[in-house]
Short mmCIF file of C-alpha atoms in Angstrom, two decimals:
data_model
loop_
_atom_site.label_atom_id
_atom_site.label_comp_id
_atom_site.label_asym_id
_atom_site.label_seq_id
_atom_site.Cartn_x
_atom_site.Cartn_y
_atom_site.Cartn_z
CA UNK A 1 15.50 40.42 33.00
CA UNK A 2 16.76 42.20 29.90
CA UNK A 3 14.37 42.13 27.00
CA UNK A 4 17.28 42.16 24.54
CA UNK A 5 18.83 38.92 25.80
CA UNK A 6 17.56 35.74 24.04
CA UNK A 7 15.84 33.37 26.39
CA UNK A 8 16.63 29.61 26.41
CA UNK A 9 14.71 26.81 28.10
CA UNK A 10 17.28 24.39 29.62
CA UNK A 11 15.93 20.91 30.13
CA UNK A 12 19.08 19.31 31.56
CA UNK A 13 21.67 19.82 34.28
CA UNK A 14 24.63 21.89 33.12
CA UNK A 15 28.26 21.78 34.15
CA UNK A 16 29.27 25.05 35.82
CA UNK A 17 31.55 25.99 32.92
CA UNK A 18 28.73 25.37 30.41
CA UNK A 19 26.29 27.41 32.47
CA UNK A 20 28.73 30.32 32.67
CA UNK A 21 29.41 30.26 28.93
CA UNK A 22 25.71 30.29 28.05
CA UNK A 23 24.76 32.83 30.68
CA UNK A 24 27.09 35.29 29.04
CA UNK A 25 24.82 35.29 25.95
CA UNK A 26 21.37 34.10 27.05
CA UNK A 27 18.87 34.23 29.87
CA UNK A 28 18.43 30.65 31.01
CA UNK A 29 15.27 29.05 32.35
CA UNK A 30 15.87 25.69 33.99
CA UNK A 31 13.12 23.07 33.66
CA UNK A 32 14.40 19.67 34.81
CA UNK A 33 10.97 17.86 34.54
CA UNK A 34 8.29 17.81 31.87
CA UNK A 35 5.92 19.64 34.23
CA UNK A 36 8.52 22.32 34.98
CA UNK A 37 9.15 22.84 31.32
CA UNK A 38 5.48 23.28 30.55
CA UNK A 39 5.18 25.72 33.47
CA UNK A 40 8.03 27.80 32.07
CA UNK A 41 6.42 27.72 28.66
CA UNK A 42 3.16 28.97 30.23
CA UNK A 43 4.93 31.91 31.78
CA UNK A 44 7.66 32.75 29.26
CA UNK A 45 6.57 30.96 26.08
CA UNK A 46 6.29 34.12 24.01
CA UNK A 47 9.89 34.97 24.74
CA UNK A 48 11.74 31.65 24.69
CA UNK A 49 13.60 31.20 21.39
CA UNK A 50 15.57 28.04 22.08
CA UNK A 51 15.71 24.75 23.94
CA UNK A 52 18.87 23.10 25.23
CA UNK A 53 18.41 19.39 26.00
CA UNK A 54 20.09 16.03 25.50
CA UNK A 55 19.22 12.80 23.67
CA UNK A 56 17.26 11.03 26.40
CA UNK A 57 15.25 13.98 27.78
CA UNK A 58 11.67 14.37 26.55
CA UNK A 59 10.94 17.45 24.48
CA UNK A 60 7.30 16.77 23.59
CA UNK A 61 5.01 18.03 20.87
CA UNK A 62 2.97 19.76 23.61
CA UNK A 63 6.01 21.66 24.81
CA UNK A 64 7.01 22.65 21.27
CA UNK A 65 3.42 23.84 20.61
CA UNK A 66 3.53 25.94 23.82
CA UNK A 67 6.56 27.95 22.63
CA UNK A 68 5.40 30.16 19.77
CA UNK A 69 8.73 31.99 19.53
CA UNK A 70 10.82 28.81 19.40
CA UNK A 71 13.48 28.89 16.65
CA UNK A 72 16.01 26.21 17.61
CA UNK A 73 16.33 22.98 19.66
CA UNK A 74 19.81 21.74 20.50
CA UNK A 75 20.51 18.32 21.97
CA UNK A 76 23.95 17.88 23.58
CA UNK A 77 25.58 14.62 22.55
CA UNK A 78 24.93 12.58 19.44
CA UNK A 79 21.45 11.34 20.42
CA UNK A 80 18.23 13.29 19.99
CA UNK A 81 15.61 10.56 20.43
CA UNK A 82 13.83 12.43 23.19
CA UNK A 83 12.92 15.32 20.88
CA UNK A 84 9.68 14.97 18.96
CA UNK A 85 11.36 15.52 15.59
CA UNK A 86 8.11 15.33 13.63
CA UNK A 87 6.51 18.07 15.74
CA UNK A 88 9.62 20.25 15.40
CA UNK A 89 9.84 19.75 11.66
CA UNK A 90 6.11 20.50 11.21
CA UNK A 91 6.67 23.85 12.95
CA UNK A 92 9.78 24.52 10.87
CA UNK A 93 12.04 24.39 13.94
CA UNK A 94 15.53 23.06 13.28
CA UNK A 95 17.02 20.50 15.64
CA UNK A 96 20.78 20.26 16.12
CA UNK A 97 22.92 17.92 18.15
CA UNK A 98 26.42 17.64 19.60
CA UNK A 99 27.87 15.42 16.92
CA UNK A 100 31.63 14.97 17.40
CA UNK A 101 31.94 17.00 20.61
CA UNK A 102 32.56 14.01 22.86
CA UNK A 103 33.32 11.32 20.28
CA UNK A 104 36.97 11.01 21.21
CA UNK A 105 36.16 10.83 24.89
CA UNK A 106 33.56 8.08 24.38
CA UNK A 107 35.96 6.11 22.18
CA UNK A 108 38.72 6.42 24.78
CA UNK A 109 36.33 5.21 27.50
CA UNK A 110 35.14 2.27 25.37
CA UNK A 111 38.75 1.13 25.05
CA UNK A 112 39.25 1.48 28.78
CA UNK A 113 36.22 -0.69 29.35
CA UNK A 114 37.47 -3.29 26.89
CA UNK A 115 40.76 -3.69 28.74
CA UNK A 116 39.21 -3.49 32.22
CA UNK A 117 36.73 -6.24 31.23
CA UNK A 118 39.15 -8.56 29.47
CA UNK A 119 41.85 -8.27 32.18
CA UNK A 120 39.30 -8.06 35.05
CA UNK A 121 40.97 -4.90 36.37
CA UNK A 122 38.31 -3.96 38.96
CA UNK A 123 38.36 -7.40 40.63
CA UNK A 124 42.15 -7.56 40.58
CA UNK A 125 42.44 -4.14 42.16
CA UNK A 126 39.96 -5.16 44.87
CA UNK A 127 41.89 -8.40 45.49
CA UNK A 128 45.18 -6.60 46.06
CA UNK A 129 43.58 -3.94 48.27
CA UNK A 130 42.08 -6.70 50.45
CA UNK A 131 45.55 -8.22 51.02
CA UNK A 132 45.36 -10.91 48.40
CA UNK A 133 47.59 -11.73 45.45
CA UNK A 134 47.26 -13.73 42.30
CA UNK A 135 47.06 -17.51 42.53
CA UNK A 136 48.53 -19.85 39.97
CA UNK A 137 45.19 -20.02 38.17
CA UNK A 138 44.67 -16.26 37.86
CA UNK A 139 44.70 -15.71 34.10
CA UNK A 140 42.58 -13.42 31.92
CA UNK A 141 42.37 -13.15 28.13
CA UNK A 142 44.38 -10.51 26.32
CA UNK A 143 42.98 -8.00 23.83
CA UNK A 144 45.45 -8.62 21.07
CA UNK A 145 44.04 -10.63 18.19
CA UNK A 146 40.43 -10.75 19.44
CA UNK A 147 37.75 -10.53 16.76
CA UNK A 148 36.02 -7.17 17.16
CA UNK A 149 32.41 -6.48 16.28
CA UNK A 150 31.18 -2.89 16.15
CA UNK A 151 27.40 -2.42 16.36
CA UNK A 152 26.93 1.11 15.03
CA UNK A 153 29.86 2.24 12.84
CA UNK A 154 29.10 5.96 13.13
CA UNK A 155 31.46 8.71 14.28
CA UNK A 156 32.05 7.06 17.65
CA UNK A 157 32.01 3.49 16.44
CA UNK A 158 34.58 4.32 13.76
CA UNK A 159 36.89 5.91 16.34
CA UNK A 160 36.58 2.85 18.60
CA UNK A 161 37.46 0.57 15.71
CA UNK A 162 40.47 2.64 14.73
CA UNK A 163 41.78 2.74 18.31
CA UNK A 164 41.39 -1.01 18.84
CA UNK A 165 43.07 -1.77 15.51
CA UNK A 166 46.27 -1.24 17.42
CA UNK A 167 45.56 -4.60 19.07
CA UNK A 168 45.53 -6.31 15.69
CA UNK A 169 41.76 -7.09 16.00
CA UNK A 170 40.03 -8.34 12.84
CA UNK A 171 36.97 -6.07 12.65
CA UNK A 172 33.44 -6.53 11.37
CA UNK A 173 30.50 -4.18 11.77
CA UNK A 174 26.73 -3.87 11.37
CA UNK A 175 24.71 -0.74 10.59
CA UNK A 176 21.24 -0.45 9.12
CA UNK A 177 23.08 -0.10 5.82
CA UNK A 178 26.75 -0.55 4.82
CA UNK A 179 29.02 2.48 5.30
CA UNK A 180 30.49 3.65 2.02
CA UNK A 181 34.25 3.27 2.03
CA UNK A 182 34.41 1.39 5.33
CA UNK A 183 37.61 -0.61 5.78
CA UNK A 184 35.84 -3.41 7.68
CA UNK A 185 33.68 -6.37 6.73
CA UNK A 186 29.90 -5.89 6.97
CA UNK A 187 27.58 -8.26 8.80
CA UNK A 188 23.96 -8.32 7.57
CA UNK A 189 22.40 -8.39 11.02
CA UNK A 190 23.32 -8.20 14.74
CA UNK A 191 23.17 -11.99 15.21
CA UNK A 192 25.61 -12.53 12.34
CA UNK A 193 27.86 -9.81 13.78
CA UNK A 194 27.90 -11.42 17.20
CA UNK A 195 28.67 -14.81 15.77
CA UNK A 196 31.80 -13.37 14.17
CA UNK A 197 32.92 -11.52 17.34
CA UNK A 198 34.87 -12.25 20.48
CA UNK A 199 34.25 -8.71 21.60
CA UNK A 200 31.01 -6.92 20.64
CA UNK A 201 31.01 -3.13 21.20
CA UNK A 202 27.66 -1.33 21.03
CA UNK A 203 27.79 2.26 19.85
CA UNK A 204 24.27 2.87 18.49
CA UNK A 205 22.12 5.90 19.25
CA UNK A 206 18.89 5.60 21.18
CA UNK A 207 15.33 5.46 19.90
CA UNK A 208 12.76 2.86 18.90
CA UNK A 209 14.90 1.63 16.05
CA UNK A 210 17.68 0.43 18.32
CA UNK A 211 15.70 -0.75 21.36
CA UNK A 212 16.87 -4.18 22.47
CA UNK A 213 18.87 -4.66 19.28
CA UNK A 214 21.11 -6.77 21.53
CA UNK A 215 18.68 -9.44 22.63
CA UNK A 216 18.88 -13.05 23.81
CA UNK A 217 19.61 -14.29 20.25
CA UNK A 218 22.54 -11.88 19.86
CA UNK A 219 23.96 -12.86 23.20
CA UNK A 220 23.62 -16.55 22.36
CA UNK A 221 25.49 -15.96 19.13
CA UNK A 222 28.24 -14.09 21.00
CA UNK A 223 28.80 -17.22 23.03
CA UNK A 224 30.53 -18.33 26.27
CA UNK A 225 33.89 -16.87 25.28
CA UNK A 226 32.40 -13.56 24.09
CA UNK A 227 32.38 -10.17 25.81
CA UNK A 228 29.88 -7.27 25.43
CA UNK A 229 30.66 -3.52 25.86
CA UNK A 230 27.94 -0.87 25.63
CA UNK A 231 28.74 2.85 25.35
CA UNK A 232 25.74 3.67 23.15
CA UNK A 233 22.33 3.70 24.78
CA UNK A 234 21.13 1.54 27.66
CA UNK A 235 17.95 0.77 25.79
CA UNK A 236 20.00 -0.98 23.06
CA UNK A 237 20.57 -4.00 25.29
CA UNK A 238 17.83 -6.20 26.72
CA UNK A 239 18.83 -6.05 30.37
CA UNK A 240 16.90 -9.17 31.51
CA UNK A 241 18.42 -11.19 28.68
CA UNK A 242 21.87 -9.87 29.62
CA UNK A 243 21.39 -10.76 33.31
CA UNK A 244 20.46 -14.33 32.32
CA UNK A 245 23.33 -14.67 29.90
CA UNK A 246 25.90 -13.45 32.47
CA UNK A 247 24.39 -15.53 35.32
CA UNK A 248 24.35 -18.68 33.24
CA UNK A 249 27.79 -17.91 31.73
CA UNK A 250 26.38 -17.94 28.21
CA UNK A 251 28.71 -15.01 27.62
CA UNK A 252 31.98 -14.43 29.43
CA UNK A 253 31.40 -10.88 30.63
CA UNK A 254 30.09 -7.42 29.91
CA UNK A 255 31.01 -3.80 30.55
CA UNK A 256 28.30 -1.15 30.56
CA UNK A 257 28.54 2.65 30.73
CA UNK A 258 24.79 2.87 29.98
CA UNK A 259 21.90 0.81 31.29
CA UNK A 260 18.20 1.07 30.45
CA UNK A 261 16.32 2.71 33.35
CA UNK A 262 19.51 4.32 34.67
CA UNK A 263 20.36 5.31 37.30
CA UNK A 264 18.02 2.68 38.81
CA UNK A 265 19.78 -0.61 38.13
CA UNK A 266 18.30 -4.04 38.90
CA UNK A 267 19.92 -5.57 42.02
CA UNK A 268 20.55 -8.76 40.05
CA UNK A 269 22.64 -6.82 37.57
CA UNK A 270 24.69 -4.96 40.20
CA UNK A 271 25.51 -8.27 41.95
CA UNK A 272 27.06 -9.94 38.90
CA UNK A 273 30.83 -10.57 39.26
CA UNK A 274 31.48 -10.80 35.51
CA UNK A 275 30.29 -7.25 34.87
CA UNK A 276 32.10 -3.85 34.86
CA UNK A 277 29.97 -0.77 35.37
CA UNK A 278 30.58 2.97 34.95
CA UNK A 279 27.92 5.66 35.55
CA UNK A 280 27.19 6.98 32.00
CA UNK A 281 30.43 8.98 32.04
CA UNK A 282 32.04 7.87 28.77
CA UNK A 283 31.50 11.25 27.13
CA UNK A 284 32.43 13.36 30.12
CA UNK A 285 35.81 15.00 30.38
CA UNK A 286 36.90 18.62 30.81
CA UNK A 287 37.81 18.67 27.14
CA UNK A 288 34.55 17.17 25.87
CA UNK A 289 32.36 19.34 28.15
CA UNK A 290 34.11 22.43 26.81
CA UNK A 291 33.66 21.31 23.22
CA UNK A 292 30.01 20.46 23.78
CA UNK A 293 29.33 23.81 25.36
CA UNK A 294 30.98 25.68 22.53
CA UNK A 295 28.94 23.68 19.98
CA UNK A 296 25.72 24.33 21.88
CA UNK A 297 26.44 28.03 21.88
CA UNK A 298 27.21 27.98 18.19
CA UNK A 299 24.02 26.15 17.24
CA UNK A 300 21.74 28.16 19.54
CA UNK A 301 23.19 31.44 18.29
CA UNK A 302 22.88 30.40 14.64
CA UNK A 303 19.32 29.08 15.14
CA UNK A 304 18.16 32.25 16.80
CA UNK A 305 19.67 34.33 14.02
CA UNK A 306 18.28 32.15 11.23
CA UNK A 307 21.82 31.45 10.09
CA UNK A 308 23.27 28.14 8.73
CA UNK A 309 23.55 25.51 11.45
CA UNK A 310 26.78 23.69 12.40
CA UNK A 311 25.34 20.25 13.27
CA UNK A 312 21.78 19.69 12.02
CA UNK A 313 20.39 16.26 12.91
CA UNK A 314 20.32 13.79 9.98
CA UNK A 315 16.52 13.63 9.88
CA UNK A 316 16.30 17.32 8.97
CA UNK A 317 19.13 17.61 6.49
CA UNK A 318 18.01 19.32 3.31
CA UNK A 319 15.25 21.19 5.13
CA UNK A 320 17.46 23.87 6.75
CA UNK A 321 20.75 25.53 5.82
CA UNK A 322 23.92 23.95 7.20
CA UNK A 323 27.40 25.37 7.64
#
């Protein structure tokens, strides 16, 4: 092991191309569990200068304290809720994230889920493969003209709204606060947003502030003709309330790329016929993986050098230099 090569603690699985890119610059130590990460810290803590993680993976205050040479934490993807931001900030350690690297890919996938859900593409595909064909009563709603609600008009939510505008969808959104210059109407809370939506797309980051923001009251307001799509965080939707709403047809259907507790899904959820599921893949494509890897390399390199950072997390802006 070369003493001159910066050492990085990797808390997540890496795509082969990402691993190869980072291994050209760093010595990587892979710690897939909290215990493994603490064990690495015990052995190499004095040398490890950076952590590579993602939004959902825990990077605890104890781990941060066990790494005296730590200079940068980078979370791939937009989310960073698993990182103890207070502990990092207290130790003057910048935290960066993958803002924008997979935004187009997630927005593309959200639109695919919208169309698959409205037109019931998975069930129709299965019908034809089983030797069936449409009956006279086989009709599904079209996307054009549906009222669109965006819960979380950030980088990804904005891209989803712009894409779906091609279907002439009147659009309304809700954030914790209105977005300056937004071209869409603002709803004061999630229930009001759902009441004005035929199609509610969830694109919020994770964390305590968004947990179960889509609850039974929101689903009730969405109504029996309404559809829900979630490409944000699984924790944003109350799964038990969603199962009840879909079972009792209090909403028309849902499409989920993310589910709380994933990959362990409740059997009752998996059995629902008015649900489309994908395995948390909205942000994964060859193009987005390459962009995320390049951004991780840029942030880690800058953090280790004490240079301005490309994508500092919002909670630390003003504390560290940004590009």
